[in-house]
Each structure stands twice: as C-alpha cells, then as structure tokens.
Coordinates of C-alpha atoms in Angstrom, one line a residue:
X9 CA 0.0 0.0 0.0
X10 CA 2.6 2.3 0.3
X11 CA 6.5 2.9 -0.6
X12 CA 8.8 2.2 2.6
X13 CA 11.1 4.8 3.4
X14 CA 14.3 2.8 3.8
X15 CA 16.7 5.3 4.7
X16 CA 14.3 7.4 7.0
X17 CA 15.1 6.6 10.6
X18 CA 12.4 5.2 12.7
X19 CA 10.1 7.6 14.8
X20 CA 10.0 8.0 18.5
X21 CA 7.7 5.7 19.6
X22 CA 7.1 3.9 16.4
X23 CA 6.3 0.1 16.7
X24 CA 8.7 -2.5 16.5
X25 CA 8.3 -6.1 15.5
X26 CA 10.0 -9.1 16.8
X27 CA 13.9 -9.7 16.4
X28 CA 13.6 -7.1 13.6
X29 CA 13.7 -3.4 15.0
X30 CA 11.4 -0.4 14.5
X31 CA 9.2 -0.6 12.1
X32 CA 9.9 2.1 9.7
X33 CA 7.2 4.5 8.6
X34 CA 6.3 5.0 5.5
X35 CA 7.8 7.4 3.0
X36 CA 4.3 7.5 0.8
X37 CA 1.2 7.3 2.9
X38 CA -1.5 5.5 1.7
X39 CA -3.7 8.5 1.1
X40 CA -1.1 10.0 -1.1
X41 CA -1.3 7.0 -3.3
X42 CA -5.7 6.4 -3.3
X43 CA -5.2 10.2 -4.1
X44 CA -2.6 9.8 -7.1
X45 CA -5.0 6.5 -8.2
X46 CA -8.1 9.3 -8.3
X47 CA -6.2 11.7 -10.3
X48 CA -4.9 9.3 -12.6
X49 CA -7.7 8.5 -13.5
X50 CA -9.4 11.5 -13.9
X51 CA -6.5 13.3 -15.9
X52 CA -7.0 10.3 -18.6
X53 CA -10.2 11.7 -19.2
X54 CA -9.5 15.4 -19.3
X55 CA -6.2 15.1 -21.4
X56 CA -8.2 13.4 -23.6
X57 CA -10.4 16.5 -24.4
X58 CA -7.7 18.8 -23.3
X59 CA -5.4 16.8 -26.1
X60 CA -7.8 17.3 -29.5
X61 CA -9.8 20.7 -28.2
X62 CA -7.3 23.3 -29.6
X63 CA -7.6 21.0 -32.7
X64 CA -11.3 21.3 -32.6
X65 CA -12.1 24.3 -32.1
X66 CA -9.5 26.3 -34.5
X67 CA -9.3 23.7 -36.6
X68 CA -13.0 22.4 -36.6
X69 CA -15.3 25.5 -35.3
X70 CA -12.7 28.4 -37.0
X71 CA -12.0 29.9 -34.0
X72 CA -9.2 33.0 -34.2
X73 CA -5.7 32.8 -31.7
X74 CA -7.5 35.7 -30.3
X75 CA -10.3 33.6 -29.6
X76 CA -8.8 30.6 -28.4
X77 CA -6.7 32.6 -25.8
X78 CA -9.6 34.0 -25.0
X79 CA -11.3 30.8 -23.8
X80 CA -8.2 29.2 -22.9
X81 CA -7.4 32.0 -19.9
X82 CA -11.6 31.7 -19.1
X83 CA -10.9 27.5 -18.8
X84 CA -8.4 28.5 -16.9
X85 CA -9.4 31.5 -14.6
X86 CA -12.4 30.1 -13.1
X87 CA -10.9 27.7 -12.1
X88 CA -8.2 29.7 -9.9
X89 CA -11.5 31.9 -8.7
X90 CA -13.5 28.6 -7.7
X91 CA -10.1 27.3 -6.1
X92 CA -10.2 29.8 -3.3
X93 CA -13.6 29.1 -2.7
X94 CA -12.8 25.5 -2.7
X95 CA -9.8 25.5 0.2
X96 CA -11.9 27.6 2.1
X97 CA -14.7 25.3 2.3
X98 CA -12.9 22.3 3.3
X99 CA -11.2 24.1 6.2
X100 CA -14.4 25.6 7.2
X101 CA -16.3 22.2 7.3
X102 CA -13.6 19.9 8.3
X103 CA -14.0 17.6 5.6
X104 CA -11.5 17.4 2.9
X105 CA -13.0 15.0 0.7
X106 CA -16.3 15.8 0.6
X107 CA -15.1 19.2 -1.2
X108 CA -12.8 17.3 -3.3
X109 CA -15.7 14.6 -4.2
X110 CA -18.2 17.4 -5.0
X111 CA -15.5 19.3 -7.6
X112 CA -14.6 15.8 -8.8
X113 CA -18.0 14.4 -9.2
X114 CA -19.3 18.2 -11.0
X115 CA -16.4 17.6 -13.6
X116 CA -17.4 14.2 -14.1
X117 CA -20.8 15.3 -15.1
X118 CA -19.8 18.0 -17.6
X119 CA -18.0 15.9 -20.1
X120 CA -21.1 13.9 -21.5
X121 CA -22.6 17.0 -22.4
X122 CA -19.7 17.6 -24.4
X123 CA -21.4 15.3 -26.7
X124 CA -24.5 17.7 -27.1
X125 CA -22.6 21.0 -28.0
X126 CA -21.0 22.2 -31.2
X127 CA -20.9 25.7 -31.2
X128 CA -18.6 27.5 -29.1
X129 CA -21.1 29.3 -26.7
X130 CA -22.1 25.8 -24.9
X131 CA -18.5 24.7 -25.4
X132 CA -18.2 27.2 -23.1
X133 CA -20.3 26.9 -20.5
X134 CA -19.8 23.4 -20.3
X135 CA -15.8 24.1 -20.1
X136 CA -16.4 26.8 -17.1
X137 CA -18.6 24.0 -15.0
X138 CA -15.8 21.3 -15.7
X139 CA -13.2 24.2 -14.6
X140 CA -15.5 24.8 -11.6
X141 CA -14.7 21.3 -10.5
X142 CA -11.6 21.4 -11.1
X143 CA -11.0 23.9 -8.9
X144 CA -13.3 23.3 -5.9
X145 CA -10.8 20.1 -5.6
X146 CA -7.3 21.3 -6.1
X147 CA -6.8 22.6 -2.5
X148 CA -8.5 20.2 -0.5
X149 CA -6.5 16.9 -2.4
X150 CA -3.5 19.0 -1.9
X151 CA -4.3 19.4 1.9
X152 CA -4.9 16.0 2.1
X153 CA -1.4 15.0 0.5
X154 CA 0.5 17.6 2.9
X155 CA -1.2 16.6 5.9
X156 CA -0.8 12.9 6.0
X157 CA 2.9 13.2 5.4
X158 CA 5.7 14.4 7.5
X159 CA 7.0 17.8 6.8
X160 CA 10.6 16.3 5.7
X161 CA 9.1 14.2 2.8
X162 CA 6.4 17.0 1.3
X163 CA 8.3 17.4 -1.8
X164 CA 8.7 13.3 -2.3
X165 CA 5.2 12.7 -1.7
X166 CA 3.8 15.5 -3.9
X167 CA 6.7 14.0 -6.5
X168 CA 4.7 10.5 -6.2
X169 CA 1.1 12.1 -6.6
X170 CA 2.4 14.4 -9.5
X171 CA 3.5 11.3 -11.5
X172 CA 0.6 9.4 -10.7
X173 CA -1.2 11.8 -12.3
X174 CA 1.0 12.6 -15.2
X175 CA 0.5 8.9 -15.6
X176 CA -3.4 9.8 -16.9
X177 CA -2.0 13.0 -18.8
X178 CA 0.5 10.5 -20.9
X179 CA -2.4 7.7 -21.5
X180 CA -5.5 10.6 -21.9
X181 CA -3.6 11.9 -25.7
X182 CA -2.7 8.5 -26.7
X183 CA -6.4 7.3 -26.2
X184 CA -7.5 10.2 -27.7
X185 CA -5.4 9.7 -30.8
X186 CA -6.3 5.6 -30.9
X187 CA -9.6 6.9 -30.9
X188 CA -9.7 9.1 -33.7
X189 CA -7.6 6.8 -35.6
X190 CA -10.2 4.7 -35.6
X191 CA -13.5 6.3 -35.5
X192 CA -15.2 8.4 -38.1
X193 CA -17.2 10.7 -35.9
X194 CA -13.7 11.2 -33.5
X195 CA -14.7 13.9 -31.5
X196 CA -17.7 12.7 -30.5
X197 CA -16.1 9.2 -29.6
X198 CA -13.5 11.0 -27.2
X199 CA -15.5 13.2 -25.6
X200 CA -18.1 9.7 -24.8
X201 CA -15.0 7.8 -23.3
X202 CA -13.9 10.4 -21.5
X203 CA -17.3 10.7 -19.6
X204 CA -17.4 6.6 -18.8
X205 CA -13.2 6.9 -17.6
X206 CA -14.4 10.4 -15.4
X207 CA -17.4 8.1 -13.7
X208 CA -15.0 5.8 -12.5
X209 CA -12.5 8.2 -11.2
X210 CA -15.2 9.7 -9.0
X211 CA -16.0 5.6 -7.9
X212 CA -12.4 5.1 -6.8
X213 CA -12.4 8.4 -4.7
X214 CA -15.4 7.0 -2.9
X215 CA -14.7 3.8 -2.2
X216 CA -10.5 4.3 -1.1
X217 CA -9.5 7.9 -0.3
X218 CA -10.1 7.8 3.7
X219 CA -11.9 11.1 5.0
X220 CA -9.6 12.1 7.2
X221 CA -5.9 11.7 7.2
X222 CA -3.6 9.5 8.4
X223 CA -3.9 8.4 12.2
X224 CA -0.1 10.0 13.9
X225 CA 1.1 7.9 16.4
X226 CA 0.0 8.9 20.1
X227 CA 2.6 11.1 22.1
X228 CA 3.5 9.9 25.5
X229 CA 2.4 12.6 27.1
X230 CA -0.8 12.1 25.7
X231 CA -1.0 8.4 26.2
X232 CA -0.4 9.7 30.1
X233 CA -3.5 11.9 30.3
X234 CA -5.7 9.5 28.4
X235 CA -4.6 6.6 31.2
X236 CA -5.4 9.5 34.3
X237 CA -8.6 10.0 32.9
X238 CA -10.2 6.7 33.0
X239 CA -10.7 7.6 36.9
X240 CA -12.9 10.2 35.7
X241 CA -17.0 9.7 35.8
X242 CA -17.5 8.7 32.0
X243 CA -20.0 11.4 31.0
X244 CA -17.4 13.8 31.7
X245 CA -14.4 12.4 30.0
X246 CA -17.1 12.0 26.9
X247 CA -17.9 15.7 27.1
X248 CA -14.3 16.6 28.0
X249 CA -13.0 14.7 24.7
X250 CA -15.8 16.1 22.1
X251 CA -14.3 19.5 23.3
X252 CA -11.0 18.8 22.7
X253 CA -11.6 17.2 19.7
X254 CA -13.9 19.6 18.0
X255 CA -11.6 22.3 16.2
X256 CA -12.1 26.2 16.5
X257 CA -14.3 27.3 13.4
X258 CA -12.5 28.9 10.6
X259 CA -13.1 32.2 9.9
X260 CA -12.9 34.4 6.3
X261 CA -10.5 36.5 8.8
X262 CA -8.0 34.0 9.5
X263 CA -7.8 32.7 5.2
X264 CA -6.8 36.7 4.8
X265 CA -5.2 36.5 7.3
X266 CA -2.6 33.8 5.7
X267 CA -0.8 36.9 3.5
X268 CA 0.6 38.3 6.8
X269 CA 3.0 35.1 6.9
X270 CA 6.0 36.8 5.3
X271 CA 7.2 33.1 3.9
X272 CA 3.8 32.6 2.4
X273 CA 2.9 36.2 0.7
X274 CA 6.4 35.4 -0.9
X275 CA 5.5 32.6 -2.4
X276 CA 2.4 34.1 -3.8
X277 CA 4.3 36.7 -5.4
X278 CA 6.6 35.1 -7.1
X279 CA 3.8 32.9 -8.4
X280 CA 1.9 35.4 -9.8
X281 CA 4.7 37.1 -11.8
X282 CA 5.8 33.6 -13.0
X283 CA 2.5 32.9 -13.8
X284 CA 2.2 36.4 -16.0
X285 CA 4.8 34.8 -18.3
X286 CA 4.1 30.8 -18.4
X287 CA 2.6 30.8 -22.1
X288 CA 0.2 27.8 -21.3
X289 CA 0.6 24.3 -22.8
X290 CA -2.0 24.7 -25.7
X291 CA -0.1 27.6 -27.3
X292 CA 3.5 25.7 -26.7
X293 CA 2.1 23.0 -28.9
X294 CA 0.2 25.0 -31.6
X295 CA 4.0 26.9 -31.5
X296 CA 5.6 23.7 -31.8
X297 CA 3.0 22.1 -34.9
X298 CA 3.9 25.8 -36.6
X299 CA 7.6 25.8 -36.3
X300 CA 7.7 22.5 -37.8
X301 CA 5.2 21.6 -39.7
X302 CA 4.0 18.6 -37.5
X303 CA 1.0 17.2 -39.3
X304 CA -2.5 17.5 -37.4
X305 CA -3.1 13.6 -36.8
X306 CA -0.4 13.7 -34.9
X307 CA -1.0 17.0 -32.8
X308 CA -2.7 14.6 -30.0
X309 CA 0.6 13.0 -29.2
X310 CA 2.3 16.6 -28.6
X311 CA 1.5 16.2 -24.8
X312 CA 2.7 12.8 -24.4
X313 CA 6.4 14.3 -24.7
X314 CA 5.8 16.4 -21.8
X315 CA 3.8 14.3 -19.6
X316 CA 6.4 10.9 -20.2
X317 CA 9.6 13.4 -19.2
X318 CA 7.2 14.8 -16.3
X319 CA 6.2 11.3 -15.0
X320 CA 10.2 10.4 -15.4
X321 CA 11.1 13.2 -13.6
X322 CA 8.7 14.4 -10.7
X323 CA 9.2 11.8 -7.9
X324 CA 13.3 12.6 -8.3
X325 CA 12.8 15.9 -8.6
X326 CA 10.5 16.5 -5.4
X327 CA 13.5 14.1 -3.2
X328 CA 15.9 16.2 -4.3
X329 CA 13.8 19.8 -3.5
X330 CA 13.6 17.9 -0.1
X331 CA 17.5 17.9 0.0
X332 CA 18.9 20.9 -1.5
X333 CA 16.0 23.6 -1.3
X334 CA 12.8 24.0 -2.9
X335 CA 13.5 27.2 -4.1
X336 CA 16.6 26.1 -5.9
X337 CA 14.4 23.1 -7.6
X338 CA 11.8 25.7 -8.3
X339 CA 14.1 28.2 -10.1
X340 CA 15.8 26.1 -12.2
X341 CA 12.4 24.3 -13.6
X342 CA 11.7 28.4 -15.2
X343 CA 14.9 28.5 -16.6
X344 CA 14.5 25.2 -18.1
X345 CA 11.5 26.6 -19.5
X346 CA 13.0 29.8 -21.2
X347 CA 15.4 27.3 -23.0
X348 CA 12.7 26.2 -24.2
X349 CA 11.3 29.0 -25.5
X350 CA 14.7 29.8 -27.2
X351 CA 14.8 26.6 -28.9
X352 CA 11.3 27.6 -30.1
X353 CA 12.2 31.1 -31.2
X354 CA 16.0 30.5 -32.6
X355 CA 17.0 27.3 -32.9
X356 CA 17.2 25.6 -36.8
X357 CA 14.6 23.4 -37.9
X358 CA 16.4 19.9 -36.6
X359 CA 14.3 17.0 -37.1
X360 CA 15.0 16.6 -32.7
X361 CA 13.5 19.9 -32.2
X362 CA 10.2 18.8 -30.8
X363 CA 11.7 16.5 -28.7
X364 CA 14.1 19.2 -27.3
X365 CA 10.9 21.3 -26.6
X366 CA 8.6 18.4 -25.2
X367 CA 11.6 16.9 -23.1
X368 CA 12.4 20.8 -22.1
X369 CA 8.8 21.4 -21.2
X370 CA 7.9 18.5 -19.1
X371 CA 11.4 18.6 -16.9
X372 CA 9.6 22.5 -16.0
X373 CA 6.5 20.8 -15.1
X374 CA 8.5 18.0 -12.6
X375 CA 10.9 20.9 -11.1
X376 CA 7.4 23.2 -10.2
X377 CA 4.1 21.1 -10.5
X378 CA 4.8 19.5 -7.3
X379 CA 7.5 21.7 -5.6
X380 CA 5.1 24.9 -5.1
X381 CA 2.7 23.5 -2.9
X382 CA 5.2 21.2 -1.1
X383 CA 7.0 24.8 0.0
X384 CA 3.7 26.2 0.5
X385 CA 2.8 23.2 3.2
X386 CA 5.8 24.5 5.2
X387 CA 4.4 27.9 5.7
X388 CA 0.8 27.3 6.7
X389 CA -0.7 25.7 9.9
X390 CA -2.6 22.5 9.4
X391 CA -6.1 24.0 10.4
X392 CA -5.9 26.2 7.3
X393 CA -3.8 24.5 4.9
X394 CA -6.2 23.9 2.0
X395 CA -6.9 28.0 2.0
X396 CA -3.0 28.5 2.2
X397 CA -2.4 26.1 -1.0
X398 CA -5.6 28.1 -2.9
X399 CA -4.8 31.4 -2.2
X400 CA -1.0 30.4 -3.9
X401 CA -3.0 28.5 -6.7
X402 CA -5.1 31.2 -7.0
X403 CA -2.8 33.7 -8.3
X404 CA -0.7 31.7 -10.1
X405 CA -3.6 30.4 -12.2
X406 CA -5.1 34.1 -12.4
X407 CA -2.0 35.3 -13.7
X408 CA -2.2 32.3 -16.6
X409 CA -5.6 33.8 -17.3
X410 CA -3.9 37.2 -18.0
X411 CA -0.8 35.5 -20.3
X412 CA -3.4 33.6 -22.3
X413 CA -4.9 36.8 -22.7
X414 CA -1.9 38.9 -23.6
X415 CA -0.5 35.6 -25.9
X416 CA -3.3 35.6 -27.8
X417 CA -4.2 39.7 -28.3
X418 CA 0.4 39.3 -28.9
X419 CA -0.1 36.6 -31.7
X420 CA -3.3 38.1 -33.5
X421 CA -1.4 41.5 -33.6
X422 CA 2.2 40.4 -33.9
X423 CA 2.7 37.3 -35.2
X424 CA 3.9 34.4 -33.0
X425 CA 7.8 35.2 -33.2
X426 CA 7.2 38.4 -31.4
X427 CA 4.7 37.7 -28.8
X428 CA 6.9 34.6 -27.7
X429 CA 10.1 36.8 -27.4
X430 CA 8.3 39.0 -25.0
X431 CA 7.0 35.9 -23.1
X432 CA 10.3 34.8 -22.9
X433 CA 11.9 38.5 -21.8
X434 CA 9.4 39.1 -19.0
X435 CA 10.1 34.8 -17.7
X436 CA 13.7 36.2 -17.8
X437 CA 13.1 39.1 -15.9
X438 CA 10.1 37.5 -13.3
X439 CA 12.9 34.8 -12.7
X440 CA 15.4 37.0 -11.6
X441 CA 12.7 38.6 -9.0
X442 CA 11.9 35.2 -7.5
X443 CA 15.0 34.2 -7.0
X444 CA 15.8 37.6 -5.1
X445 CA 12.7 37.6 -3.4
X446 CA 13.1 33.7 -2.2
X447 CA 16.4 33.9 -1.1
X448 CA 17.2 32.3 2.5
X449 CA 16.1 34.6 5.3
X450 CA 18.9 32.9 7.5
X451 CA 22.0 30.7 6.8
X452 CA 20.1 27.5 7.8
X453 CA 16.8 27.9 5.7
X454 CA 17.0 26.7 2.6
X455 CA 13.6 26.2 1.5

C-alpha cells in the first residue's frame, strides 16, 4: 500500500516487531497513493479532451488565436477563482474529501454533455462547470497530501502524486489519438469515453480515499493523560473529549489572514509574476505544430512528450527539493522553460527539435508542479492548509488567465515570433525577481 522509506530513521515511539527493530514509517502514505489513483484516473479523461480541443475548435469550429486565448485564460481562470472558494470550504467544514468529491464528481458530469454541443457558446459553458470542479478540488486533495505526510518528505510525496497523475495525462492523448484513428465521428467518440473513464474516477475516490488523514502515532504525554482519565466519571471524559476534539471554526479573517506570513505572501508573489509569463501548454504545442510543420493527426501525441519526461522526472525531482531547497528546484524548472522558449524562437529546424521542446517542457513541469505547494505546506498551519495552498494557486492560475490573454491579443497582432520573445523576456526578468525575493532569510533555511 505504500513505498517504505528505507533510509528514513524510525520515529520516536514507532512500533517495533520481533527480532527485527522499529518498524519504519512510510515514505508514501496511503492516502497520497488512493489520491494519485483518483487523479490518474481522472486526468486520462481530461487530457483526452484537453489533447484534441485546440484542434477542434480552431481547426474544426474556425476559432481565431485571439479567440482561443480567449477561452483558454476563461478555462483557466475560473478555475483559480473557484479554487479559493474550494480550500476555504474544506477548512471551514472539516471535511477534505467531501469538497474534493463534489468538484470531482461536478467535472465528471460535464463531459457527456460535451457530446451535445457544437458551437462555441455551450463549449463554453460546459468548459467553465468542468473548470468549476476542477477547482473546488485542487486545495482540498492537496491538503490532504500535505497533511498525512511528514513535513521532511512533502516534496517526495507530492513527486509520487504528481506522477501518478501525469500517468493519466501521458495515457489521456494517446487514447485520444487511438480513438480518432479509428472512429469516423472522432470527437464525439473522445468526448463519450472520457465521460465513462471520469465516472470511474469519481468511484475510486469513494470507495478508497479515507476522510480524514492518516492516524499520527499517540505522544506519551498524551497516552499519560488519556490513562489518568479513565478515573474520571465517564460522562465527563465523553464531554471533556468532544471539546477537545472539535476544532475552533475557521473564519474568512483567518484565510486573509494567511498573506501576513512573510514566507507565504512570498510565495504568492513570485507565483503570480511567473504565472504572468508561463505561455500555457496549448499555445506551446500550436508553436511547436507551426515551427515544424507537424502534421494534425499527430497534434494529440504533442503532450505525451511532456507528460512521459514529467512522469520520469517528478518523484526525483521532489526528493531532491527535499535535499537541496525548494526554491533552488523551483528556479531552475523556469529557466529550463526559457530554454525552451529559445529553442522555439532561434534554434534551426532539426528533425530533434520537438523533442528538445517536449523533453524541455515537461522537466519544468516536474521541477514546479509538485514543488510549489510542497513549499507552500511548510508555511501554513494544518487548520488552514487547503486555504493557504488556494490562495498560492489562486494567483498563479489568475496570472495564466492574463498570459493567455496577452499571448493571444500578442499573436493576432504580432505574429507568433514576437509575442513569444516577449513571453520569454518578461520569464527572464520575473525569474530573476523570484530568486531575489526567495532567497534564504537565515544561513540554515533553505527552502
């Protein structure tokens, strides 16, 4: 059930077994991995829409760059809005997968409809409900993943859930290609499978992702007053317990309250301005298909470059964030996204340039994805850590809202050379921001 830790040492007071020592925790907990299972799922059936809909709907409904940026930053931005709403929510009611169930099971039901709507005004709609779920569920699986690990494996654990689900963003285009290979209404056909594969992501949720988190062993101390108060009459211990066990409510105060954490209001920062320059996936691979003339049967397979490098890459990358720093990790994944962004703006017409990009593009995605809210998770108590990771998501997927928005107006207007150099100049210059703004606030913190 889960991945043993074999170099961690063993906890106080862990458990040990006969003639064989402590019994080591575990370096995955089992929630991470019912999580990861969940979102592996899932992803296969949005990456199989995701994978064909810039295809579709300039390709198929005649929709402008302009356009498409237009609806891509929408996809996108209500989904950051709905995310704040959605950490709030599962702080406030104590419940973590109940939120992430409802957003889960609301994104299931949007993709059958897909089947019903050819125009790009009910595209639209539809896509703004999926988003909705989408983001009503970020925060509180996130929570959930922070708060059943230990703060020294955060990076690893998000690494493990990242690939998971980059697992269902590798198979989601190749189904989607299969299936149009060999279908002749293809659209249709993905957009029906993806509605059956969403079903049974929601199932899985249900029937394996625990409600709470993981149990953390007893302290002593604990264990001492539990033992004193067995002399006590038994309606009062009962009474005495719910009251200790019934958490303060969380207020709307205390979630604003978060950006008064100097660590934390950082972080947002500097993932705003990133996010103001991260030109999102869609456009990289319409770039890509432009720059090289890739044919459109095979546009579907464009994200299975990124996703097999990201699913390589993200458990190793999140270990070594846990060792050497998270914002050293986090840097480096934008600067191996601004190469490239060269490649795509300079470099000759080699027959290994898409691979450069794809492989360039996915290590991004396994130095960041997962890195972000691991450093988030170290800044934010436990009682509020779902608002803490949506108010960083938030603004980070806000400001991809505005770059869609800018790419889109920049390629219409400029042409796609020009609006990518500019991308690629204000990355450049954000970077160098973030990493001032990051830096250690004392010798020994490196994260």
């Amino acid at each position: 059930m889960y991945l043993a830790d074999r170099s961690a040492p063993a906890p106080e007071g862990a458990k040990t077994a006969p003639d064989r020592g402590p019994v080591r925790a575990p370096a995955v907990a089992s929630t991470v991995l019912a999580l990861g299972a969940v979102s592996m799922i899932t992803d296969i059936s949005s990456e199989m829409v995701t994978a064909v809909l810039p295809l579709y709907l300039i390709a198929g409904l005649g929709l402008s760059p302009l356009g498409f940026g237009a609806l891509d930053g929408v996809y996108n931005g209500v989904s950051a809005l709905v995310q704040l709403t959605g950490g709030h929510l599962a702080d406030r009611v104590r419940n973590h997968k109940l939120i992430a169930g409802i957003g889960y099971g609301l994104s299931a039901l949007c993709k059958p409809l897909l089947l019903f709507a050819h125009s790009l005004g009910p595209i639209s709609v539809i896509l703004t409900l999926e988003r909705t779920g989408k983001g009503l569920r970020t925060a509180p699986r996130d929570a959930l993943i922070s708060l059943s690990t230990p703060p020294e494996l955060q990076g690893r654990a998000f690494g493990v859930h990242r690939a998971m689900d980059t697992t269902g963003a590798l198979l989601g285009p190749l189904a989607a290609f299969l299936i149009l290979s060999l279908t002749v209404d293809g659209y249709d056909a993905v957009f029906g499978v993806s509605a059956c594969v969403a079903v049974l992501g929601v199932v899985v949720l249900m029937l394996f992702v625990p409600s709470g988190v993981d149990p953390v062993p007893t302290p002593p101390a604990a264990s001492a007053k539990a033992a004193s108060a067995k002399a006590t009459p038994a309606k009062a211990t009962a009474a005495t317990a719910r009251d200790a066990d019934r958490p303060a409510p969380v207020r709307l105060r205390d979630a604003l309250g978060l950006l008064r954490l100097p660590r934390l209001r950082n972080l947002a920062i500097c993932a705003v301005l990133l996010g103001l320059t991260t030109v999102s996936d869609a456009f990289v691979y319409l770039l890509l298909q432009r720059r090289t003339g890739i044919g459109d049967q095979w546009f579907p397979l464009m994200p299975l470059g990124t996703a097999a490098v990201f699913l390589l890459l993200a458990v190793p990358a999140g270990a070594l964030a846990d060792r050497i720093g998270r914002r050293t990790v986090f840097l480096t994944g934008h600067a191996l996204l601004l190469a490239g962004y060269a490649l795509l703006l300079w470099a000759p017409a080699w027959p290994a340039l898409p691979f450069l990009v794809l492989a360039l593009h996915g290590m991004f995605y396994a130095a960041t994805d997962g890195v972000l809210p691991a450093a988030v998770a170290a800044t934010v108590p436990g009682e509020l850590r779902a608002t803490g990771m949506a108010l960083v998501g938030t603004g980070q997927a806000l400001a991809r809202f505005g770059c869609s928005l800018a790419f889109g107006a920049a390629w219409t207007l400029w042409g796609t050379g020009p609006a990518l150099a500019a991308a690629a100049a204000g990355l450049l210059c954000c970077a160098a921001v973030a990493g001032f703004v990051l830096r250690p606030s004392a010798p020994q913190d490196t994260r």
